[in-house]
Short mmCIF file of N, CA, C and O in Angstrom, two decimals:
data_model
loop_
_atom_site.label_atom_id
_atom_site.label_comp_id
_atom_site.label_asym_id
_atom_site.label_seq_id
_atom_site.Cartn_x
_atom_site.Cartn_y
_atom_site.Cartn_z
N UNK A 1 129.62 115.43 -29.07
CA UNK A 1 128.42 114.83 -28.97
C UNK A 1 128.14 114.11 -27.68
O UNK A 1 129.07 113.82 -26.82
N UNK A 2 126.97 113.65 -27.45
CA UNK A 2 126.41 112.90 -26.32
C UNK A 2 127.16 111.39 -26.23
O UNK A 2 127.05 110.86 -27.34
N UNK A 3 127.59 111.17 -25.14
CA UNK A 3 128.00 109.68 -24.97
C UNK A 3 126.92 108.85 -24.76
O UNK A 3 125.89 109.14 -24.09
N UNK A 4 127.06 107.67 -25.31
CA UNK A 4 125.98 106.52 -25.22
C UNK A 4 126.33 105.94 -23.91
O UNK A 4 127.48 105.54 -23.41
N UNK A 5 125.22 105.67 -23.04
CA UNK A 5 125.28 104.76 -21.98
C UNK A 5 125.11 103.41 -22.04
O UNK A 5 125.20 102.65 -21.02
N UNK A 6 124.58 102.73 -23.15
CA UNK A 6 124.44 101.44 -23.55
C UNK A 6 124.37 101.26 -25.06
O UNK A 6 124.45 102.21 -25.77
N UNK A 7 124.60 99.92 -25.47
CA UNK A 7 124.39 99.71 -26.80
C UNK A 7 123.44 98.69 -27.12
O UNK A 7 123.37 97.67 -26.48
N UNK A 8 122.60 98.84 -28.12
CA UNK A 8 121.34 97.95 -28.27
C UNK A 8 122.25 96.53 -28.88
O UNK A 8 123.04 96.68 -29.51
N UNK A 9 121.32 95.59 -29.16
CA UNK A 9 121.67 94.44 -29.65
C UNK A 9 122.24 94.59 -31.00
O UNK A 9 121.40 95.19 -31.91
N UNK A 10 123.43 94.23 -31.46
CA UNK A 10 123.92 94.45 -32.84
C UNK A 10 125.05 93.31 -33.06
O UNK A 10 125.41 92.59 -32.26
N UNK A 11 125.47 93.36 -34.48
CA UNK A 11 126.51 92.54 -34.78
C UNK A 11 127.50 93.62 -35.41
O UNK A 11 127.02 94.66 -35.88
N UNK A 12 128.84 93.06 -35.72
CA UNK A 12 129.65 94.13 -36.26
C UNK A 12 129.94 93.69 -37.55
O UNK A 12 129.65 92.53 -38.09
N UNK A 13 130.26 94.63 -38.40
CA UNK A 13 130.70 94.25 -39.77
C UNK A 13 132.10 93.97 -40.10
O UNK A 13 132.89 94.57 -40.49
N UNK A 14 132.24 92.67 -39.41
CA UNK A 14 133.78 92.24 -39.41
C UNK A 14 133.75 90.84 -39.20
O UNK A 14 132.72 90.14 -38.88
N UNK A 15 134.95 90.19 -39.42
CA UNK A 15 135.15 88.70 -39.26
C UNK A 15 135.34 88.46 -37.80
O UNK A 15 134.93 87.52 -37.08
N UNK A 16 136.19 89.24 -37.10
CA UNK A 16 136.55 89.23 -35.74
C UNK A 16 136.53 90.71 -35.21
O UNK A 16 136.80 91.51 -35.84
N UNK A 17 136.29 90.82 -33.98
CA UNK A 17 136.38 92.07 -33.21
C UNK A 17 137.19 91.95 -32.13
O UNK A 17 137.03 90.89 -31.27
N UNK A 18 138.09 92.96 -31.87
CA UNK A 18 139.11 92.95 -30.68
C UNK A 18 138.62 94.06 -29.89
O UNK A 18 138.36 95.20 -30.47
N UNK A 19 138.22 93.81 -28.60
CA UNK A 19 137.64 94.90 -27.71
C UNK A 19 138.55 95.03 -26.36
O UNK A 19 138.71 93.87 -25.66
N UNK A 20 139.24 96.11 -26.21
CA UNK A 20 140.15 96.33 -25.15
C UNK A 20 139.69 97.26 -24.17
O UNK A 20 139.22 98.29 -24.66
N UNK A 21 139.53 97.07 -22.85
CA UNK A 21 139.11 97.75 -21.94
C UNK A 21 140.09 98.95 -21.52
O UNK A 21 141.16 98.48 -21.21
N UNK A 22 139.83 100.13 -21.56
CA UNK A 22 140.60 101.23 -21.22
C UNK A 22 140.05 102.11 -20.24
O UNK A 22 138.91 102.04 -19.88
N UNK A 23 140.89 102.94 -19.63
CA UNK A 23 140.42 104.17 -18.88
C UNK A 23 140.02 103.95 -17.52
O UNK A 23 140.68 103.66 -16.54
N UNK A 24 138.58 104.39 -17.34
CA UNK A 24 138.20 104.69 -15.84
C UNK A 24 137.40 103.69 -15.28
O UNK A 24 137.19 102.45 -15.80
N UNK A 25 137.31 103.89 -14.11
CA UNK A 25 136.34 103.03 -13.15
C UNK A 25 134.90 103.25 -13.65
O UNK A 25 134.43 104.26 -13.57
N UNK A 26 134.15 102.00 -13.67
CA UNK A 26 132.77 102.36 -14.09
C UNK A 26 131.87 101.05 -13.43
O UNK A 26 132.64 100.06 -13.08
N UNK A 27 130.58 101.20 -13.29
CA UNK A 27 129.72 100.14 -12.99
C UNK A 27 128.58 99.80 -14.20
O UNK A 27 128.28 100.81 -14.82
N UNK A 28 128.31 98.74 -14.27
CA UNK A 28 127.45 98.36 -15.34
C UNK A 28 128.23 98.02 -16.66
O UNK A 28 129.42 97.78 -16.58
N UNK A 29 127.70 98.19 -17.73
CA UNK A 29 128.26 98.00 -19.09
C UNK A 29 128.77 96.64 -19.40
O UNK A 29 129.80 96.46 -20.25
N UNK A 30 128.01 95.68 -18.87
CA UNK A 30 128.40 94.30 -19.25
C UNK A 30 128.09 93.99 -20.70
O UNK A 30 127.15 94.51 -21.22
N UNK A 31 128.91 93.11 -21.19
CA UNK A 31 128.41 92.60 -22.61
C UNK A 31 127.74 91.25 -22.55
O UNK A 31 128.13 90.37 -21.71
N UNK A 32 126.69 91.32 -23.27
CA UNK A 32 125.93 89.92 -23.38
C UNK A 32 126.06 89.53 -24.83
O UNK A 32 125.93 90.34 -25.72
N UNK A 33 126.37 88.27 -24.85
CA UNK A 33 126.47 87.70 -26.15
C UNK A 33 125.51 86.60 -26.45
O UNK A 33 125.11 85.90 -25.67
N UNK A 34 125.01 86.62 -27.68
CA UNK A 34 123.85 85.65 -28.27
C UNK A 34 124.50 85.02 -29.40
O UNK A 34 125.74 85.02 -29.69
N UNK A 35 123.68 83.96 -29.83
CA UNK A 35 124.23 82.98 -30.98
C UNK A 35 124.62 83.76 -32.08
O UNK A 35 124.32 85.13 -32.24
N UNK A 36 125.37 83.10 -33.11
CA UNK A 36 125.69 83.75 -34.35
C UNK A 36 124.58 84.17 -35.25
O UNK A 36 123.67 83.61 -35.25
N UNK A 37 124.83 85.46 -35.87
CA UNK A 37 123.69 85.76 -36.74
C UNK A 37 123.49 84.76 -37.88
O UNK A 37 124.39 84.21 -38.44
N UNK A 38 122.31 84.39 -38.22
CA UNK A 38 122.17 83.62 -39.22
C UNK A 38 121.89 82.08 -38.75
O UNK A 38 121.75 81.33 -39.60
N UNK A 39 121.84 81.94 -37.40
CA UNK A 39 121.78 80.53 -37.11
C UNK A 39 120.48 80.33 -36.09
O UNK A 39 119.83 81.46 -35.88
N UNK A 40 119.97 79.22 -35.88
CA UNK A 40 118.89 78.84 -35.00
C UNK A 40 119.19 79.42 -33.51
O UNK A 40 118.23 79.85 -32.76
N UNK A 41 120.28 79.69 -33.11
CA UNK A 41 120.66 80.25 -31.83
C UNK A 41 120.86 81.74 -31.74
O UNK A 41 121.10 82.25 -30.71
N UNK A 42 120.62 82.40 -32.95
CA UNK A 42 120.80 83.89 -32.94
C UNK A 42 120.14 84.55 -31.74
O UNK A 42 120.94 85.59 -31.28
N UNK A 43 119.19 84.31 -31.17
CA UNK A 43 118.56 85.10 -29.97
C UNK A 43 118.73 84.52 -28.80
O UNK A 43 118.29 85.10 -27.63
N UNK A 44 119.41 83.45 -28.71
CA UNK A 44 119.77 82.77 -27.20
C UNK A 44 121.01 83.18 -26.62
O UNK A 44 122.09 83.29 -27.33
N UNK A 45 120.91 83.55 -25.51
CA UNK A 45 121.98 84.06 -24.65
C UNK A 45 123.04 82.88 -24.54
O UNK A 45 122.73 81.85 -24.06
N UNK A 46 124.26 83.17 -24.94
CA UNK A 46 125.41 82.33 -24.75
C UNK A 46 126.46 82.66 -23.96
O UNK A 46 127.31 81.75 -23.48
N UNK A 47 126.54 83.86 -23.45
CA UNK A 47 127.51 84.35 -22.34
C UNK A 47 127.52 85.73 -22.08
O UNK A 47 126.82 86.52 -22.81
N UNK A 48 128.13 85.96 -20.95
CA UNK A 48 128.18 87.37 -20.56
C UNK A 48 129.64 87.69 -20.00
O UNK A 48 130.44 86.77 -19.78
N UNK A 49 130.12 88.88 -20.28
CA UNK A 49 131.47 89.39 -19.89
C UNK A 49 131.48 90.73 -19.39
O UNK A 49 130.73 91.53 -19.82
N UNK A 50 132.07 90.90 -18.14
CA UNK A 50 132.27 92.17 -17.54
C UNK A 50 133.49 92.81 -17.87
O UNK A 50 134.63 92.18 -17.61
N UNK A 51 133.68 93.95 -18.74
CA UNK A 51 134.94 94.30 -19.15
C UNK A 51 135.78 94.98 -17.90
O UNK A 51 135.12 95.27 -17.02
N UNK A 52 137.11 94.81 -18.09
CA UNK A 52 137.95 95.25 -17.09
C UNK A 52 139.04 96.06 -17.76
O UNK A 52 139.44 95.70 -18.85
N UNK A 53 139.43 96.97 -17.16
CA UNK A 53 140.66 97.83 -17.74
C UNK A 53 141.86 96.94 -17.88
O UNK A 53 142.28 96.02 -17.01
N UNK A 54 142.42 97.01 -19.24
CA UNK A 54 143.44 96.33 -19.56
C UNK A 54 143.18 94.83 -20.19
O UNK A 54 144.10 93.90 -20.32
N UNK A 55 142.02 94.38 -20.20
CA UNK A 55 141.56 93.13 -20.63
C UNK A 55 141.09 93.27 -22.04
O UNK A 55 140.35 94.20 -22.25
N UNK A 56 141.49 92.23 -22.83
CA UNK A 56 141.11 92.13 -24.22
C UNK A 56 140.20 90.97 -24.44
O UNK A 56 140.29 89.94 -23.78
N UNK A 57 139.06 91.29 -25.26
CA UNK A 57 138.14 90.27 -25.74
C UNK A 57 138.14 90.14 -27.26
O UNK A 57 138.00 91.28 -27.91
N UNK A 58 138.22 88.91 -27.68
CA UNK A 58 138.21 88.69 -29.18
C UNK A 58 136.86 87.84 -29.52
O UNK A 58 136.84 86.81 -28.79
N UNK A 59 136.23 88.47 -30.39
CA UNK A 59 135.00 87.65 -30.65
C UNK A 59 134.51 87.66 -32.15
O UNK A 59 135.04 88.62 -32.79
N UNK A 60 133.58 86.85 -32.62
CA UNK A 60 133.23 86.94 -33.88
C UNK A 60 132.34 88.13 -34.20
O UNK A 60 131.50 88.34 -33.20
N UNK A 61 132.60 88.75 -35.27
CA UNK A 61 131.63 89.96 -35.62
C UNK A 61 130.26 89.52 -35.80
O UNK A 61 129.46 90.26 -35.80
N UNK A 62 130.01 88.24 -36.20
CA UNK A 62 128.61 87.65 -36.33
C UNK A 62 127.97 87.49 -35.06
O UNK A 62 126.72 87.06 -35.13
N UNK A 63 128.73 87.48 -33.82
CA UNK A 63 127.78 87.35 -32.61
C UNK A 63 127.09 88.53 -32.38
O UNK A 63 127.64 89.62 -32.18
N UNK A 64 125.78 88.29 -32.17
CA UNK A 64 124.86 89.33 -31.77
C UNK A 64 125.23 89.64 -30.23
O UNK A 64 125.53 88.72 -29.52
N UNK A 65 125.43 90.95 -30.00
CA UNK A 65 125.74 91.39 -28.63
C UNK A 65 125.22 92.71 -28.31
O UNK A 65 124.93 93.53 -29.21
N UNK A 66 125.29 93.09 -27.01
CA UNK A 66 124.73 94.36 -26.59
C UNK A 66 125.60 94.58 -25.32
O UNK A 66 126.23 93.88 -24.59
N UNK A 67 125.50 96.03 -24.86
CA UNK A 67 126.30 96.51 -23.84
C UNK A 67 125.13 96.92 -22.91
O UNK A 67 124.22 97.83 -23.24
N UNK A 68 125.11 96.72 -21.66
CA UNK A 68 124.02 97.08 -20.65
C UNK A 68 124.34 98.43 -20.23
O UNK A 68 125.41 99.02 -20.49
N UNK A 69 123.50 99.10 -19.69
CA UNK A 69 123.59 100.52 -19.20
C UNK A 69 124.70 100.66 -18.16
O UNK A 69 124.77 99.89 -17.43
N UNK A 70 125.49 101.80 -18.45
CA UNK A 70 126.53 102.11 -17.49
C UNK A 70 125.90 102.96 -16.38
O UNK A 70 125.32 103.99 -16.61
N UNK A 71 125.99 102.35 -15.25
CA UNK A 71 125.17 103.10 -14.02
C UNK A 71 126.11 104.08 -13.28
O UNK A 71 125.48 104.79 -12.53
N UNK A 72 127.42 104.00 -13.51
CA UNK A 72 128.44 104.86 -12.77
C UNK A 72 129.68 104.94 -13.48
O UNK A 72 130.09 103.81 -13.96
N UNK A 73 130.20 106.25 -13.70
CA UNK A 73 131.48 106.36 -14.19
C UNK A 73 131.57 106.28 -15.65
O UNK A 73 130.42 106.44 -16.18
N UNK A 74 132.62 106.14 -16.26
CA UNK A 74 132.74 106.18 -17.86
C UNK A 74 133.49 104.87 -18.37
O UNK A 74 134.31 104.54 -17.70
N UNK A 75 132.81 104.31 -19.20
CA UNK A 75 133.47 103.06 -19.71
C UNK A 75 134.06 103.44 -21.12
O UNK A 75 133.62 103.98 -22.10
N UNK A 76 135.55 103.19 -21.30
CA UNK A 76 136.28 103.42 -22.57
C UNK A 76 136.75 102.22 -22.96
O UNK A 76 137.25 101.44 -22.23
N UNK A 77 136.61 101.81 -24.28
CA UNK A 77 137.25 100.83 -24.90
C UNK A 77 137.90 101.09 -26.36
O UNK A 77 137.47 101.93 -26.94
N UNK A 78 138.88 100.35 -26.61
CA UNK A 78 139.40 100.36 -27.92
C UNK A 78 138.96 99.29 -28.90
O UNK A 78 139.29 98.26 -28.27
N UNK A 79 138.24 99.38 -29.88
CA UNK A 79 137.65 98.45 -30.76
C UNK A 79 138.40 98.23 -31.90
O UNK A 79 138.56 99.36 -32.74
N UNK A 80 138.71 97.22 -32.45
CA UNK A 80 139.31 96.95 -33.73
C UNK A 80 138.59 95.73 -34.40
O UNK A 80 138.18 94.81 -33.93
N UNK A 81 138.10 96.27 -35.72
CA UNK A 81 137.34 95.29 -36.50
C UNK A 81 138.21 94.73 -37.70
O UNK A 81 138.87 95.49 -38.30
N UNK A 82 138.25 93.51 -37.89
CA UNK A 82 139.13 92.95 -38.91
C UNK A 82 138.30 92.14 -39.98
O UNK A 82 137.53 91.30 -39.59
N UNK A 83 138.68 92.42 -41.08
CA UNK A 83 138.11 91.66 -42.35
C UNK A 83 139.35 91.08 -43.08
O UNK A 83 140.40 91.60 -43.01
N UNK A 84 139.03 90.05 -43.80
CA UNK A 84 140.14 89.51 -44.84
C UNK A 84 139.92 90.16 -46.12
O UNK A 84 138.81 90.73 -46.43
N UNK A 85 140.91 90.24 -46.90
CA UNK A 85 140.81 90.94 -48.33
C UNK A 85 141.01 89.92 -49.09
O UNK A 85 142.30 89.28 -49.54
N UNK A 86 139.92 89.27 -49.84
CA UNK A 86 140.01 88.35 -50.81
C UNK A 86 140.55 88.74 -52.24
O UNK A 86 140.68 88.01 -52.99
N UNK A 87 140.74 90.02 -52.35
CA UNK A 87 141.01 90.57 -53.69
C UNK A 87 142.40 90.17 -54.25
O UNK A 87 142.68 90.17 -55.40
N UNK A 88 143.36 89.78 -53.21
CA UNK A 88 144.78 89.41 -53.54
C UNK A 88 144.77 87.86 -53.60
O UNK A 88 145.95 87.39 -53.69
N UNK A 89 143.82 87.27 -53.33
CA UNK A 89 143.97 85.60 -53.32
C UNK A 89 143.93 85.12 -54.82
O UNK A 89 143.33 85.63 -55.62
#
């Protein structure tokens, strides 16, 4: 299939997300984070992150976030979404 060159603003269906930069040299592809979904700050920019190969980022799945357009090269990431299982409590 066709590779995506950006990701529109979204949240993850997780409590926490682990994002590990892998692979190739690239330009662009910055992560922009906004307030937590369901809060008054939901659409306010709270930070930006430039992924780097071998660097991990852990964030709340409720953080609205997007990936800017990759302008050169290919951006590869290993993503892990984590949820708790309340069925055994």
